[in-house]
Amino acid sequence: MAPAWAAALLSEVCADAGVAEPSLRWRRAARVASSGVTRWGAGTVAVTSGSDPIDQRLTLLHELAHWVAPQARRRRGRVAHHDAAFYGVAFGLYERHGIPAAEALAREGGRYPSSLRHARAMGVPGAETAWRERRVALRERARLRRPVRVLVPEHTVRLVRDGRWTRCGVCGVRIVGPVLVRLRRRSGRHLLLGTG
Ligand SMILES: [Zn+2]
Ligand SMILES: [Zn+2]
């Protein structure tokens, strides 16, 4: 059985949108986050509710946004994708039904990162910052992920003079400081890594 607040919220959203109510299926799970699915053909909204009350509410509103999204965007009984039109409805519902903008951005952005782009275009408070932070994080992750590959396989260093420098005669790398001191005393091996 769905809790009373959820049934009331569903009725209110559908009445505001002027659409028939779906039947609401509600079950509880021993976890924090909620999840949901809307089946337009079957006329159902199903929520698996976790323990976090804001996430329960946001999840139901997210599914109701699928339910009330404009008819033209539904295809073959399936709900609309998470596109600009969908988020136009969804962030509107979050704002009207008590989800603070920061919560909506954090949770929606956590599940569907593309939502931040739409929220930013809609001028949702804080979306500009959230979108920028995500871009920085993505760039950082890409930088860390860039594969390191072996440019020259492991070999015995052969010290050669190059003007005032000393290089490895095999791979050409300049050798300086303590490494040079050590290699002068005792031969060593190295390999040349790069991201090129
Ligand atoms: Zn969705
Ligand atoms: Zn070398």
Short mmCIF file of C-alpha atoms and ligand atoms in Angstrom, two decimals:
data_model
loop_
_atom_site.label_atom_id
_atom_site.label_comp_id
_atom_site.label_asym_id
_atom_site.label_seq_id
_atom_site.Cartn_x
_atom_site.Cartn_y
_atom_site.Cartn_z
CA MET A 1 0.00 0.00 0.00
CA ALA A 2 1.23 3.46 -0.92
CA PRO A 3 1.50 5.92 1.98
CA ALA A 4 -1.24 8.56 2.20
CA TRP A 5 1.09 11.44 1.25
CA ALA A 6 2.09 9.62 -1.96
CA ALA A 7 -1.51 8.96 -3.01
CA ALA A 8 -2.41 12.59 -2.26
CA LEU A 9 0.59 13.91 -4.20
CA LEU A 10 -0.26 11.72 -7.19
CA SER A 11 -3.86 13.01 -7.21
CA GLU A 12 -2.73 16.62 -6.95
CA VAL A 13 -0.15 16.36 -9.77
CA CYS A 14 -2.58 14.59 -12.11
CA ALA A 15 -5.38 17.06 -11.34
CA ASP A 16 -3.06 20.02 -12.01
CA ALA A 17 -2.00 18.45 -15.32
CA GLY A 18 -5.55 17.44 -16.25
CA VAL A 19 -4.67 13.79 -16.82
CA ALA A 20 -6.15 10.55 -15.49
CA GLU A 21 -4.45 9.00 -12.49
CA PRO A 22 -2.25 5.95 -12.93
CA SER A 23 -2.51 3.16 -10.40
CA LEU A 24 0.28 3.47 -7.89
CA ARG A 25 2.26 0.41 -6.82
CA TRP A 26 4.42 0.89 -3.79
CA ARG A 27 6.83 -1.42 -2.11
CA ARG A 28 9.55 -0.88 0.43
CA ALA A 29 13.16 -1.95 0.22
CA ALA A 30 15.87 -2.03 2.88
CA ARG A 31 18.04 0.66 1.31
CA VAL A 32 18.37 4.43 1.31
CA ALA A 33 17.56 5.38 -2.27
CA SER A 34 14.26 4.86 -4.05
CA SER A 35 13.63 3.85 -7.63
CA GLY A 36 10.62 3.87 -9.87
CA VAL A 37 9.21 2.88 -13.20
CA THR A 38 6.27 4.23 -15.19
CA ARG A 39 4.45 1.97 -17.63
CA TRP A 40 2.21 4.09 -19.74
CA GLY A 41 0.60 1.16 -21.54
CA ALA A 42 -0.24 -0.61 -18.30
CA GLY A 43 -1.33 2.62 -16.62
CA THR A 44 0.96 2.15 -13.64
CA VAL A 45 3.55 4.02 -11.68
CA ALA A 46 5.61 1.73 -9.47
CA VAL A 47 7.93 2.97 -6.73
CA THR A 48 10.33 0.93 -4.68
CA SER A 49 10.87 3.14 -1.71
CA GLY A 50 14.05 3.42 0.30
CA SER A 51 14.41 5.07 3.69
CA ASP A 52 15.23 8.65 2.63
CA PRO A 53 11.97 10.69 2.64
CA ILE A 54 13.18 13.36 0.19
CA ASP A 55 14.31 10.67 -2.23
CA GLN A 56 10.91 8.92 -1.95
CA ARG A 57 9.16 12.15 -2.83
CA LEU A 58 11.56 13.04 -5.64
CA THR A 59 11.29 9.54 -7.12
CA LEU A 60 7.49 9.66 -7.15
CA LEU A 61 7.56 13.15 -8.75
CA HIS A 62 10.10 11.94 -11.34
CA GLU A 63 7.77 9.09 -12.32
CA LEU A 64 4.77 11.43 -12.34
CA ALA A 65 6.71 13.73 -14.68
CA HIS A 66 6.93 10.74 -17.05
CA TRP A 67 3.20 10.18 -16.56
CA VAL A 68 2.05 13.74 -17.26
CA ALA A 69 4.65 14.57 -19.96
CA PRO A 70 2.99 15.74 -23.19
CA GLN A 71 1.24 13.01 -25.18
CA ALA A 72 3.24 13.64 -28.34
CA ARG A 73 6.43 12.55 -26.65
CA ARG A 74 5.19 9.05 -25.86
CA ARG A 75 5.80 6.29 -28.31
CA ARG A 76 4.21 2.85 -28.31
CA GLY A 77 3.12 3.01 -24.71
CA ARG A 78 6.59 3.94 -23.53
CA VAL A 79 7.34 6.98 -21.44
CA ALA A 80 9.27 10.01 -22.63
CA HIS A 81 13.03 10.00 -22.47
CA HIS A 82 14.98 12.18 -20.11
CA ASP A 83 15.10 15.07 -22.52
CA ALA A 84 14.61 18.82 -22.19
CA ALA A 85 10.82 18.53 -22.34
CA PHE A 86 10.83 15.88 -19.64
CA TYR A 87 13.04 17.91 -17.33
CA GLY A 88 10.95 20.98 -17.99
CA VAL A 89 8.07 19.06 -16.39
CA ALA A 90 10.14 17.30 -13.73
CA PHE A 91 12.00 20.31 -12.30
CA GLY A 92 8.70 22.21 -12.35
CA LEU A 93 7.10 19.48 -10.23
CA TYR A 94 10.07 19.40 -7.84
CA GLU A 95 9.78 23.13 -7.30
CA ARG A 96 6.02 23.14 -6.83
CA HIS A 97 5.96 20.13 -4.54
CA GLY A 98 8.60 20.88 -1.98
CA ILE A 99 11.90 19.50 -3.26
CA PRO A 100 14.58 22.17 -2.64
CA ALA A 101 16.50 23.01 -5.83
CA ALA A 102 19.83 21.86 -4.32
CA GLU A 103 18.32 18.45 -3.45
CA ALA A 104 16.73 18.08 -6.88
CA LEU A 105 20.03 18.89 -8.62
CA ALA A 106 22.12 16.58 -6.43
CA ARG A 107 19.81 13.59 -6.70
CA GLU A 108 18.66 13.97 -10.29
CA GLY A 109 22.21 14.85 -11.36
CA GLY A 110 23.55 11.80 -9.55
CA ARG A 111 21.28 9.46 -11.49
CA TYR A 112 21.07 11.29 -14.81
CA PRO A 113 24.02 13.65 -15.27
CA SER A 114 22.46 15.09 -18.44
CA SER A 115 19.71 16.56 -16.23
CA LEU A 116 22.15 19.25 -15.09
CA ARG A 117 22.41 20.62 -18.63
CA HIS A 118 18.62 20.90 -18.86
CA ALA A 119 18.32 22.38 -15.37
CA ARG A 120 20.95 24.97 -16.27
CA ALA A 121 19.08 25.91 -19.45
CA MET A 122 15.90 26.27 -17.38
CA GLY A 123 17.64 28.53 -14.86
CA VAL A 124 17.11 26.22 -11.86
CA PRO A 125 18.93 27.92 -8.96
CA GLY A 126 22.38 26.38 -8.43
CA ALA A 127 22.30 24.45 -11.71
CA GLU A 128 24.97 26.63 -13.33
CA THR A 129 27.41 25.79 -10.51
CA ALA A 130 26.48 22.10 -10.41
CA TRP A 131 26.93 21.85 -14.18
CA ARG A 132 30.33 23.57 -14.06
CA GLU A 133 31.52 21.39 -11.18
CA ARG A 134 30.54 18.29 -13.08
CA ARG A 135 32.44 19.45 -16.16
CA VAL A 136 35.58 19.99 -14.09
CA ALA A 137 35.18 16.55 -12.49
CA LEU A 138 34.74 14.91 -15.90
CA ARG A 139 37.81 16.60 -17.32
CA GLU A 140 39.83 15.53 -14.28
CA ARG A 141 38.64 11.95 -14.61
CA ALA A 142 39.50 11.90 -18.32
CA ARG A 143 42.97 13.19 -17.52
CA LEU A 144 43.53 10.45 -14.92
CA ARG A 145 42.18 7.79 -17.23
CA ARG A 146 44.43 8.68 -20.15
CA PRO A 147 46.37 5.44 -20.62
CA VAL A 148 50.05 5.32 -19.87
CA ARG A 149 51.86 3.18 -22.37
CA VAL A 150 55.37 1.91 -22.70
CA LEU A 151 57.18 4.01 -25.28
CA VAL A 152 60.49 2.15 -24.97
CA PRO A 153 60.54 -1.30 -23.34
CA GLU A 154 62.72 -1.98 -20.35
CA HIS A 155 66.41 -1.87 -21.16
CA THR A 156 69.79 -1.41 -19.57
CA VAL A 157 70.66 2.28 -19.37
CA ARG A 158 73.66 3.26 -21.47
CA LEU A 159 74.97 6.65 -20.38
CA VAL A 160 76.09 8.94 -23.18
CA ARG A 161 77.22 12.55 -23.10
CA ASP A 162 75.12 15.12 -24.95
CA GLY A 163 76.84 18.49 -24.54
CA ARG A 164 76.40 19.41 -20.90
CA TRP A 165 73.77 16.70 -20.37
CA THR A 166 73.87 12.97 -19.94
CA ARG A 167 71.28 10.87 -21.70
CA CYS A 168 70.38 7.22 -21.99
CA GLY A 169 71.79 6.17 -25.37
CA VAL A 170 68.95 3.67 -25.89
CA CYS A 171 65.83 5.76 -25.27
CA GLY A 172 67.33 9.26 -25.30
CA VAL A 173 65.94 10.31 -21.92
CA ARG A 174 67.98 12.91 -20.05
CA ILE A 175 69.35 11.58 -16.77
CA VAL A 176 70.10 13.96 -13.95
CA GLY A 177 70.64 14.25 -10.22
CA PRO A 178 70.69 11.28 -7.85
CA VAL A 179 69.62 8.89 -10.62
CA LEU A 180 72.68 9.86 -12.64
CA VAL A 181 74.94 9.49 -9.62
CA ARG A 182 73.54 6.03 -8.94
CA LEU A 183 73.77 4.92 -12.58
CA ARG A 184 77.39 6.06 -12.77
CA ARG A 185 78.20 3.79 -9.87
CA ARG A 186 76.18 0.78 -10.92
CA SER A 187 74.33 -0.12 -14.10
CA GLY A 188 70.58 -0.01 -14.03
CA ARG A 189 67.51 -0.65 -16.10
CA HIS A 190 64.54 1.54 -16.88
CA LEU A 191 61.71 1.92 -19.32
CA LEU A 192 60.18 4.97 -20.92
CA LEU A 193 56.53 5.61 -20.22
CA GLY A 194 54.36 8.20 -21.87
CA THR A 195 50.82 9.22 -22.59
CA GLY A 196 51.39 9.99 -26.25
ZN ZN B 1 12.92 8.61 -15.62
ZN ZN B 2 66.83 4.47 -21.64
#
